[in-house]
XYZ file of C-alpha atoms in Angstrom:
381
model
C 13.249 17.656 -4.411
C 12.396 14.995 -1.835
C 8.686 14.599 -1.118
C 7.304 16.133 2.054
C 7.301 13.858 5.063
C 4.651 13.864 7.748
C 3.705 11.342 10.417
C 0.164 12.056 11.659
C -1.102 11.689 15.203
C -4.319 9.657 15.095
C -7.092 8.893 17.574
C -8.735 5.466 17.347
C -11.371 3.978 19.665
C -10.176 1.424 22.179
C -13.560 -0.376 22.278
C -14.540 -2.729 19.474
C -17.597 -1.439 17.655
C -17.060 2.249 18.451
C -17.080 4.384 15.314
C -13.859 5.889 13.991
C -14.103 9.583 13.138
C -13.999 9.990 9.324
C -11.089 12.441 9.420
C -9.048 10.028 11.556
C -9.818 7.186 9.149
C -8.589 9.352 6.268
C -5.352 10.092 8.141
C -4.842 6.389 8.818
C -5.450 5.429 5.204
C -3.006 8.037 3.920
C -0.317 7.126 6.450
C -0.529 3.464 5.414
C -0.269 4.328 1.737
C 2.566 6.833 2.241
C 4.974 5.169 4.660
C 3.197 2.926 7.175
C 3.949 4.996 10.296
C 1.702 7.026 12.585
C 1.398 8.111 16.209
C -1.512 6.585 18.131
C -3.020 8.864 20.751
C -3.416 7.252 24.141
C -6.074 9.435 25.703
C -9.259 9.130 27.718
C -12.639 10.181 26.384
C -12.657 8.163 23.167
C -13.446 4.700 24.368
C -10.937 4.967 27.183
C -7.174 4.675 27.230
C -5.598 2.007 25.059
C -3.207 1.436 27.955
C -3.712 3.274 31.247
C -0.951 5.783 32.124
C -0.581 4.133 35.533
C 0.212 0.814 33.852
C 2.712 2.502 31.541
C 4.459 4.016 34.555
C 4.697 0.606 36.195
C 6.114 -1.074 33.106
C 8.854 1.540 32.759
C 9.833 0.826 36.365
C 9.766 -2.903 35.617
C 12.020 -2.394 32.597
C 14.596 -0.529 34.665
C 14.420 -3.263 37.307
C 15.124 -5.997 34.747
C 18.199 -4.247 33.397
C 19.483 -3.523 36.898
C 20.040 -7.251 37.401
C 23.708 -8.353 37.461
C 25.063 -9.355 34.060
C 25.590 -12.958 35.179
C 21.937 -13.161 36.257
C 20.813 -11.810 32.892
C 23.020 -14.206 30.969
C 21.627 -17.096 32.997
C 18.314 -16.559 31.173
C 19.796 -15.939 27.724
C 17.653 -16.575 24.653
C 20.514 -18.730 23.398
C 19.793 -21.278 26.139
C 16.022 -21.101 25.679
C 13.925 -23.586 23.724
C 11.227 -20.942 23.123
C 13.413 -17.915 22.339
C 12.622 -16.110 25.596
C 14.869 -14.198 27.937
C 17.874 -11.892 27.767
C 19.780 -10.974 24.605
C 22.450 -8.552 23.470
C 23.561 -7.411 20.038
C 25.973 -10.357 19.975
C 22.984 -12.718 19.769
C 21.747 -11.218 16.489
C 22.854 -12.127 12.994
C 24.143 -9.231 10.889
C 21.273 -7.630 9.057
C 21.173 -4.350 7.185
C 18.663 -2.916 4.734
C 20.053 0.593 4.404
C 19.469 1.426 0.717
C 22.926 3.042 0.586
C 24.501 -0.008 2.197
C 25.668 2.024 5.191
C 26.076 -0.109 8.304
C 25.648 1.161 11.821
C 26.732 -0.968 14.738
C 23.720 -2.587 16.388
C 24.196 -1.731 20.043
C 21.543 -2.605 22.599
C 20.429 -5.240 25.086
C 16.970 -6.539 25.836
C 14.523 -9.112 27.106
C 12.195 -11.093 24.847
C 8.661 -11.982 26.002
C 5.991 -13.882 24.089
C 2.466 -15.238 24.154
C 1.887 -18.827 25.276
C 1.115 -19.902 21.698
C 4.519 -18.715 20.426
C 6.632 -21.905 20.297
C 5.937 -22.822 23.957
C 4.746 -21.054 27.141
C 7.094 -19.565 29.689
C 8.855 -16.204 29.865
C 12.244 -15.935 31.557
C 13.602 -13.147 33.775
C 16.643 -12.916 36.056
C 16.470 -14.340 39.559
C 14.616 -12.045 41.922
C 12.846 -10.175 39.107
C 9.583 -12.155 38.939
C 7.455 -9.095 39.765
C 9.011 -7.162 36.883
C 8.315 -10.095 34.576
C 4.675 -10.207 35.646
C 4.358 -6.477 34.967
C 5.816 -6.949 31.496
C 3.346 -9.743 30.760
C 0.448 -7.525 31.841
C 1.664 -4.751 29.577
C 1.978 -7.231 26.724
C -1.675 -8.231 27.155
C -2.795 -4.589 27.104
C -0.649 -3.938 24.045
C -2.184 -6.912 22.248
C -5.639 -5.352 22.663
C -4.368 -2.010 21.342
C -2.882 -3.737 18.286
C -6.180 -5.504 17.602
C -7.925 -2.109 17.681
C -5.494 -0.826 15.046
C -5.962 -3.915 12.876
C -9.719 -3.449 13.012
C -9.203 0.131 11.837
C -7.041 -1.096 8.943
C -9.910 -3.306 7.766
C -12.443 -0.501 8.276
C -10.274 1.779 6.124
C -10.545 -0.693 3.238
C -6.824 -1.424 3.167
C -7.339 -5.206 3.122
C -10.249 -5.198 0.685
C -8.183 -6.737 -2.107
C -7.540 -9.715 0.155
C -11.287 -10.100 0.708
C -11.289 -8.444 4.141
C -14.056 -5.872 4.523
C -15.600 -6.587 7.929
C -13.591 -5.877 11.119
C -15.731 -8.205 13.254
C -15.253 -11.122 10.862
C -11.551 -10.360 10.531
C -11.022 -10.306 14.286
C -13.006 -13.511 14.769
C -11.115 -15.378 12.058
C -7.562 -14.115 12.506
C -7.175 -12.346 15.850
C -9.153 -14.482 18.304
C -5.914 -16.051 19.598
C -3.092 -14.081 17.970
C 0.619 -14.724 18.270
C 2.385 -11.762 19.836
C 5.678 -10.848 21.418
C 7.323 -7.915 23.160
C 10.857 -6.714 23.634
C 12.127 -4.620 26.506
C 15.129 -2.735 25.071
C 17.917 -0.601 26.506
C 20.251 1.471 24.347
C 23.465 2.944 25.789
C 23.833 6.753 25.986
C 26.375 6.816 23.130
C 26.003 4.956 19.830
C 22.747 3.373 20.934
C 21.783 2.051 17.538
C 19.710 -0.492 15.639
C 20.662 -1.265 12.048
C 18.321 -0.432 9.164
C 15.533 -3.000 8.834
C 11.870 -3.597 8.176
C 9.658 -5.402 10.671
C 8.587 -8.793 9.373
C 5.131 -9.305 10.876
C 1.828 -7.443 10.807
C 1.863 -4.565 13.280
C 4.325 -3.033 15.721
C 3.172 -0.965 18.690
C 6.128 0.955 20.105
C 6.322 2.788 23.407
C 9.532 4.829 23.059
C 11.247 6.383 26.022
C 13.019 8.992 23.904
C 13.676 10.137 20.351
C 16.101 8.347 18.026
C 13.823 6.417 15.652
C 14.304 7.262 11.961
C 12.414 6.122 8.857
C 13.671 5.997 5.255
C 11.246 7.723 2.876
C 11.875 9.543 -0.390
C 15.532 8.588 -0.467
C 16.306 10.212 2.893
C 16.227 9.462 6.616
C 13.603 11.324 8.657
C 13.214 11.496 12.434
C 9.996 10.021 13.803
C 8.530 12.575 16.232
C 8.718 11.682 19.902
C 5.383 12.516 21.541
C 5.160 11.548 25.222
C 1.864 9.797 25.835
C 1.551 8.488 22.260
C 2.540 5.164 20.728
C 4.391 4.787 17.444
C 2.623 2.363 15.104
C 4.262 0.828 12.059
C 3.569 -2.152 9.853
C 5.590 -5.144 8.733
C 6.320 -7.150 5.623
C 3.583 -9.712 6.229
C 0.752 -7.175 6.440
C 2.161 -5.330 3.438
C 1.999 -8.522 1.393
C -1.449 -9.380 2.785
C -2.766 -5.945 1.774
C -1.237 -6.200 -1.731
C 1.024 -3.259 -0.907
C -1.702 -0.920 0.345
C -0.036 -0.889 3.772
C 3.635 -0.047 3.526
C 6.471 -1.743 5.375
C 9.229 0.844 5.481
C 12.898 0.691 6.413
C 13.715 2.242 9.783
C 16.567 2.374 12.290
C 17.580 3.849 15.648
C 20.403 6.383 16.013
C 20.763 7.502 19.624
C 23.295 9.730 21.356
C 22.229 11.380 24.594
C 23.661 14.780 25.467
C 22.588 14.111 29.049
C 24.305 10.728 29.148
C 21.036 8.846 29.694
C 20.224 5.427 28.214
C 17.222 5.016 25.919
C 14.503 2.525 26.857
C 11.995 1.220 24.347
C 9.101 -1.263 24.446
C 8.055 -2.625 21.032
C 5.204 -5.134 20.796
C 4.595 -7.198 17.661
C 1.241 -8.734 16.689
C 0.773 -11.620 14.251
C -2.404 -13.515 13.276
C -3.693 -16.716 14.844
C -1.663 -19.848 14.219
C -3.048 -21.553 11.132
C -3.597 -18.305 9.226
C -2.665 -18.549 5.553
C -1.854 -15.430 3.544
C -1.567 -15.309 -0.229
C 1.329 -13.083 -1.251
C 1.204 -10.934 -4.394
C 3.084 -12.621 -7.204
C 5.374 -11.023 -9.733
C 5.997 -7.951 -7.614
C 9.651 -8.834 -7.090
C 10.168 -8.453 -10.831
C 9.054 -4.837 -10.672
C 5.328 -5.162 -11.271
C 2.632 -3.312 -9.397
C 0.960 -4.683 -6.309
C -2.769 -5.178 -6.647
C -5.273 -2.521 -7.639
C -3.500 0.103 -5.549
C -0.756 -0.019 -8.173
C 1.988 0.611 -5.633
C 5.375 -0.272 -7.157
C 7.726 -2.362 -5.091
C 10.466 0.223 -5.547
C 9.896 3.893 -6.323
C 13.454 4.643 -7.370
C 14.465 6.039 -3.992
C 15.291 2.781 -2.271
C 12.050 2.732 -0.310
C 10.444 -0.606 0.473
C 6.745 -0.861 -0.285
C 6.174 -4.570 0.179
C 8.918 -6.984 1.047
C 8.113 -9.565 -1.613
C 11.657 -10.333 -2.632
C 11.297 -13.513 -0.572
C 8.261 -14.513 -2.602
C 8.936 -14.176 -6.321
C 5.645 -15.881 -7.150
C 2.189 -15.794 -5.603
C 2.235 -18.363 -2.822
C 0.160 -19.184 0.218
C 2.233 -18.498 3.324
C 1.562 -20.076 6.686
C 2.081 -16.995 8.833
C 3.245 -18.834 11.955
C 5.928 -20.725 10.040
C 6.929 -17.457 8.434
C 7.408 -15.794 11.834
C 9.566 -18.697 13.009
C 11.622 -18.524 9.823
C 12.364 -14.866 10.577
C 13.477 -15.854 14.088
C 15.885 -18.278 12.430
C 17.337 -15.481 10.309
C 17.576 -13.058 13.242
C 19.004 -15.038 16.154
C 22.387 -16.730 15.812
C 21.551 -19.667 18.078
C 18.513 -20.596 15.977
C 20.460 -20.287 12.731
C 23.196 -22.502 14.163
C 20.657 -25.068 15.333
C 19.046 -25.129 11.902
C 22.449 -25.696 10.315
C 23.070 -28.601 12.673
C 19.886 -30.239 11.437
C 18.338 -30.718 14.856
C 14.948 -29.372 13.822
C 15.210 -26.022 15.583
C 14.832 -23.272 13.040
C 13.762 -25.466 10.137
C 10.327 -24.162 9.312
C 9.252 -24.660 5.718
C 6.152 -22.677 4.875
C 3.083 -24.711 5.647
C 4.599 -26.982 8.278
C 2.621 -25.390 11.093
C -0.726 -24.794 9.411
C -3.345 -25.766 11.942
C -6.649 -27.459 11.399
C -9.278 -24.983 10.379
C -6.847 -22.664 8.632
C -8.541 -20.213 6.317
C -9.107 -21.423 2.774
C -7.545 -19.431 -0.055
C -9.409 -18.742 -3.270
C -6.754 -19.561 -5.865
C -8.372 -17.241 -8.378
C -8.695 -14.090 -6.305
C -6.355 -14.700 -3.399
C -9.165 -13.892 -0.962
C -8.629 -15.695 2.314
C -11.491 -14.806 4.583
C -15.156 -14.105 4.902
C -17.237 -11.089 4.057
C -19.687 -9.696 6.596
C -22.520 -11.536 4.874
C -20.656 -14.837 5.015
C -19.801 -14.295 8.670
C -23.466 -13.777 9.459
C -24.254 -17.225 8.028
C -21.597 -18.982 10.102
């Protein structure tokens, strides 16, 4: 019998320093250990809204406005012609990629716009001619989403899920790794029929998703389960990098989108992805790819059902990963134009781990793998 599947709805404070209710912290901890998905309440009265409903309404309008642009205007700002991977894309711009444990492929079928922070490759987001106001609205939403992601990351540290990496103090963690994070957002549109995204895991730390409808599914216990659609709540899930950083305590789980609208309506979706500051180094758990356990949590890499616990198959041995280079390497594997540029040897898409480590990057203790400060150490700084 397949294990029971439940995605909790959790309330976290939006203000740094506000206490998290113990029962909510327990729900968060269990969700991370089980499958790495939960619904984040966006409500007033607990430190305020993470993102104000009025702003959410405006960004949905902005999304519709972007996609209403003529196809030629959208293609004029294609990611394929962008030096910083910003602008319009369609499924044709993506490399084939499928992690369905059964090997079943579904046709990736969507279009979107890619936005990013100024410290991601180079500044400058791109929108179709005449859509500057919509672009500005998207950038404002991205800033608000960044703050919400930081609140979740602080909660992850508070819950003790990064303790094996030496992270026990949310203030120190935010100061060291999230003072100037790398982040990006996608504005997505799925067609009414066969609006799909192939099975995959996210590759970074945290994803904050504002879905416009149902359709998201997660692979747990050898089966696909629908993620509940709760208007007014965000879907939070975690990526391969955070799973490795946490020694498998936070799960990065395969998911996909299967969408067919009985009403003939397209599906809109706004995922935002948060990564640490440039210069952050993460020590990955070694030996896990050979079937060993991951850290003291003892989470196996595979549980026999095809689930992914921590995506360490890229790192067969314990290594220190420059997180910014890692993010760029995943761009290279995802977008055809970057893969082609890398193959041509022109420097685009060639990002060996460590190439972009900045001055002041965190030191890694080679014995323990700890990469940051404790609260006591932070107080001395």
